[in-house]
Coordinates of C-alpha atoms in Angstrom, one line a residue:
F255 CA -60.7 -7.7 -55.2
F256 CA -61.8 -7.6 -51.6
F257 CA -61.9 -10.6 -49.3
N258 CA -62.7 -11.3 -45.7
L259 CA -60.6 -13.0 -43.1
D260 CA -62.4 -15.7 -41.1
G261 CA -62.8 -15.5 -37.4
Q262 CA -59.7 -17.6 -36.7
E263 CA -57.5 -15.6 -39.0
Q264 CA -58.7 -12.3 -37.5
E265 CA -57.9 -13.6 -34.0
T266 CA -54.4 -14.7 -35.2
I267 CA -53.6 -11.2 -36.6
K268 CA -54.8 -9.6 -33.3
K269 CA -52.4 -11.8 -31.3
M270 CA -49.5 -11.1 -33.7
E271 CA -50.2 -7.3 -33.5
A272 CA -50.2 -7.5 -29.7
G273 CA -47.0 -9.5 -29.7
D274 CA -45.3 -6.9 -32.0
K275 CA -45.8 -4.2 -29.3
N276 CA -43.6 -6.2 -26.9
N277 CA -41.2 -7.7 -29.5
E278 CA -40.5 -5.1 -32.1
V279 CA -38.1 -6.0 -34.9
V280 CA -36.3 -3.0 -36.4
Q281 CA -37.2 -2.4 -40.0
D282 CA -34.0 -1.4 -41.5
G283 CA -33.5 0.4 -44.8
D284 CA -31.8 -0.6 -48.0
D285 CA -28.3 0.3 -47.0
D286 CA -26.1 -2.6 -45.8
D287 CA -24.9 -0.4 -42.9
D288 CA -28.3 -0.8 -41.4
N289 CA -28.0 -4.6 -41.1
S290 CA -27.6 -6.0 -37.6
R291 CA -24.4 -8.0 -36.8
G292 CA -26.5 -11.1 -36.4
E293 CA -28.2 -10.7 -39.8
R294 CA -24.8 -10.2 -41.5
S295 CA -23.6 -13.4 -39.8
T296 CA -26.7 -15.3 -41.0
S297 CA -26.2 -14.0 -44.6
S298 CA -22.5 -15.0 -44.6
K299 CA -23.3 -18.4 -43.0
T300 CA -25.8 -19.4 -45.7
A301 CA -23.9 -17.9 -48.7
N302 CA -22.2 -21.1 -49.8
W303 CA -25.0 -23.5 -48.9
T304 CA -26.8 -25.5 -51.5
D305 CA -30.5 -24.8 -52.2
E306 CA -31.4 -28.0 -50.3
E307 CA -29.4 -26.9 -47.3
F308 CA -30.9 -23.4 -47.4
E309 CA -34.4 -24.8 -47.7
I310 CA -33.9 -27.1 -44.7
F311 CA -32.5 -24.2 -42.7
L312 CA -35.6 -22.1 -43.5
R313 CA -38.0 -24.9 -42.7
D314 CA -36.4 -25.5 -39.3
E315 CA -36.5 -21.8 -38.5
L316 CA -40.1 -21.3 -39.4
A317 CA -41.3 -24.5 -37.8
R318 CA -40.4 -23.0 -34.4
D319 CA -43.4 -20.6 -34.6
P320 CA -46.8 -21.8 -33.2
L321 CA -48.5 -20.7 -36.4
S322 CA -46.9 -23.6 -38.2
V323 CA -49.6 -25.8 -36.5
E324 CA -52.4 -23.7 -37.8
Y325 CA -51.1 -23.3 -41.4
P326 CA -49.0 -26.5 -42.0
D327 CA -49.3 -26.4 -45.8
L328 CA -48.1 -22.8 -46.1
F329 CA -45.2 -23.4 -43.7
A330 CA -44.2 -26.4 -45.8
V331 CA -44.2 -24.6 -49.1
A332 CA -42.7 -21.2 -47.9
P333 CA -39.1 -22.4 -47.8
K334 CA -39.4 -23.6 -51.4
L335 CA -40.8 -20.2 -52.5
I336 CA -38.0 -18.2 -50.8
C337 CA -35.5 -20.6 -52.3
K338 CA -36.8 -19.5 -55.7
W339 CA -35.9 -15.9 -54.8
R340 CA -32.4 -17.1 -53.9
R341 CA -32.0 -18.7 -57.3
R342 CA -33.4 -15.6 -59.0
Y343 CA -30.8 -13.3 -57.5
D344 CA -27.9 -15.7 -57.9
G345 CA -25.0 -13.6 -59.2
N346 CA -26.2 -10.5 -57.4
P347 CA -25.1 -11.2 -53.8
R348 CA -25.5 -7.6 -52.6
L349 CA -29.1 -7.5 -53.6
W350 CA -29.8 -10.9 -52.1
K351 CA -28.0 -9.9 -48.8
R352 CA -30.3 -6.8 -48.7
L353 CA -33.4 -8.8 -49.2
F354 CA -32.7 -11.9 -47.2
Q355 CA -32.4 -11.0 -43.6
K356 CA -33.7 -14.0 -41.7
E357 CA -35.6 -12.1 -38.9
R358 CA -37.2 -9.7 -41.4
V359 CA -38.3 -12.4 -43.9
A360 CA -39.6 -14.6 -41.1
K361 CA -41.5 -11.7 -39.6
E362 CA -43.0 -10.7 -43.0
F363 CA -44.0 -14.2 -43.7
L364 CA -45.6 -14.8 -40.3
E365 CA -47.6 -11.6 -40.5
A366 CA -48.7 -12.5 -44.0
V367 CA -49.8 -16.1 -43.4
P368 CA -53.5 -15.4 -42.6
I369 CA -53.8 -13.1 -45.6
I370 CA -52.0 -15.6 -47.9
S371 CA -54.3 -18.3 -46.7
S372 CA -57.5 -16.2 -47.4
V373 CA -56.3 -15.1 -50.8
Q374 CA -55.3 -18.6 -51.8
R375 CA -58.6 -20.0 -50.7
M376 CA -60.6 -17.4 -52.6
V377 CA -58.6 -17.6 -55.8
M378 CA -58.5 -21.4 -55.9
G379 CA -62.2 -21.6 -55.0
S380 CA -63.5 -19.1 -57.6
E381 CA -65.1 -20.0 -60.8
L382 CA -64.0 -17.5 -63.5
D383 CA -65.4 -16.9 -67.0
D384 CA -63.1 -17.7 -70.0
G385 CA -60.3 -15.1 -70.1
E386 CA -61.2 -13.6 -66.8
K387 CA -58.5 -13.2 -64.2
F388 CA -57.9 -11.6 -60.8
T389 CA -55.9 -8.4 -60.3
I390 CA -54.5 -8.3 -56.7
I391 CA -53.7 -4.9 -55.1
D392 CA -51.3 -5.0 -52.2
L393 CA -51.8 -1.8 -50.3
A394 CA -48.9 -0.3 -48.2
C395 CA -46.8 -3.2 -49.5
G396 CA -43.4 -2.0 -48.3
R397 CA -40.7 -4.0 -50.2
G398 CA -43.4 -6.4 -51.4
Y399 CA -42.7 -9.7 -49.6
L400 CA -46.4 -10.6 -49.5
S401 CA -46.8 -10.0 -53.3
M402 CA -43.6 -11.9 -54.0
L403 CA -44.9 -14.9 -52.1
L404 CA -48.3 -14.7 -53.9
S405 CA -46.6 -14.5 -57.3
E406 CA -44.8 -17.8 -56.6
L407 CA -47.8 -19.5 -55.0
L408 CA -50.9 -18.7 -56.9
P409 CA -51.8 -20.1 -60.4
P410 CA -51.0 -17.6 -63.2
E411 CA -54.0 -18.9 -65.2
K412 CA -56.2 -17.3 -62.5
V413 CA -54.3 -14.1 -61.6
Q414 CA -53.3 -11.5 -64.2
K415 CA -51.0 -9.3 -62.1
I416 CA -50.3 -8.0 -58.6
V417 CA -50.0 -4.3 -58.0
L418 CA -47.7 -3.3 -55.2
V419 CA -48.9 0.0 -53.8
D420 CA -46.8 2.2 -51.6
R421 CA -46.0 5.9 -51.4
Q422 CA -42.3 5.2 -51.1
W423 CA -41.8 3.7 -54.6
P424 CA -40.1 6.0 -57.1
M425 CA -42.0 7.3 -60.1
H426 CA -41.8 4.9 -63.0
N427 CA -39.5 7.1 -65.1
M428 CA -37.1 7.9 -62.2
A429 CA -34.2 6.0 -60.7
P430 CA -34.7 5.1 -57.0
E431 CA -33.1 7.6 -54.6
P432 CA -32.0 6.9 -51.0
H433 CA -35.4 7.9 -49.6
H434 CA -37.3 5.5 -51.9
I435 CA -38.0 1.8 -51.6
S436 CA -35.7 0.3 -54.2
W437 CA -37.5 -1.7 -56.8
T438 CA -34.4 -3.5 -58.2
H439 CA -35.6 -6.9 -56.9
I440 CA -38.9 -6.5 -58.8
Y441 CA -37.7 -5.1 -62.1
G442 CA -34.0 -5.4 -62.5
S443 CA -32.7 -4.1 -65.8
S444 CA -36.3 -4.3 -67.2
K445 CA -36.4 -0.6 -66.1
S446 CA -34.2 1.5 -68.4
V447 CA -33.3 3.7 -65.4
E448 CA -31.8 0.7 -63.6
D449 CA -28.3 -0.8 -63.9
Q450 CA -28.4 -2.6 -67.3
S451 CA -25.7 -5.0 -66.3
I452 CA -28.0 -6.9 -63.9
P453 CA -30.7 -9.4 -65.1
A454 CA -34.3 -8.4 -66.0
Y455 CA -36.1 -9.8 -63.0
Y456 CA -39.6 -8.6 -64.1
E457 CA -40.1 -11.3 -66.6
T458 CA -39.1 -14.0 -64.1
W459 CA -42.1 -13.6 -61.8
P460 CA -44.8 -16.3 -62.5
I461 CA -47.4 -13.6 -61.9
R462 CA -46.2 -10.1 -63.0
L463 CA -45.5 -7.6 -60.2
N464 CA -46.1 -3.9 -60.9
T465 CA -45.3 -1.1 -58.5
S466 CA -47.5 1.9 -58.1
K467 CA -46.6 5.0 -56.2
V468 CA -49.7 6.0 -54.3
N469 CA -50.2 8.0 -51.1
L470 CA -53.2 6.2 -49.4
K471 CA -54.0 9.3 -47.4
K472 CA -54.8 11.3 -50.5
S473 CA -58.3 10.5 -51.9
K474 CA -57.3 11.7 -55.4
E475 CA -54.5 9.3 -55.7
I476 CA -56.7 6.5 -54.4
K477 CA -59.4 7.3 -57.1
S478 CA -56.7 7.3 -59.7
L479 CA -55.5 3.9 -58.6
E480 CA -59.1 2.6 -58.8
R481 CA -59.5 3.9 -62.3
R482 CA -56.2 2.4 -63.5
S483 CA -57.0 -0.9 -61.9
I484 CA -60.5 -1.1 -63.4
E485 CA -59.2 -0.1 -66.9
G486 CA -56.3 -2.5 -66.7
A487 CA -58.7 -5.3 -65.8
N488 CA -61.0 -4.7 -68.8

């Protein structure tokens, strides 16, 4: 589907983009060696916390941002959603450490807040025919934090699936290589090419997440994505 941001949300994104030019956060890769010393310290500090303690920590950290005044409901629920991720990856500390780096997760959430607000408003305000559901396509998704939040937030009775589109995903029948974005946090052992000793995460998402390797600069690949999306929705 396509949706429009209202004037306030467009202005919010412009301010955030301007701020990013002066306050860039390094987007590190999947290797633990790329983590900053501060992020490793945060990960270690929170490792033994209860979910309640972790949720309070996230709430306090996010509340420092001025956007919390504009989107109080999303800022209130976000720590609970991220806490669900923590429970999902319990038993796989290396994967959780790679995913949860406070500065990265906070930055991804803050950038996504206006989009999440618009998507939530449209989905919740739409009248659908019996059996009809939305398919959401997340373009240039990176690791998929936006889609992960939407899967936990939106009602499954209104959304069939979310497609995570990025050219850095592996092909579906190939194991991720170092230059790929790892999809382990999306699928787990649901993928036969993945480590079968870890859980099958795919089935745990309230709204199913599906990755799609697409180069958005190539028109043929975009048309193929459009066909697959339309066929999958019918």
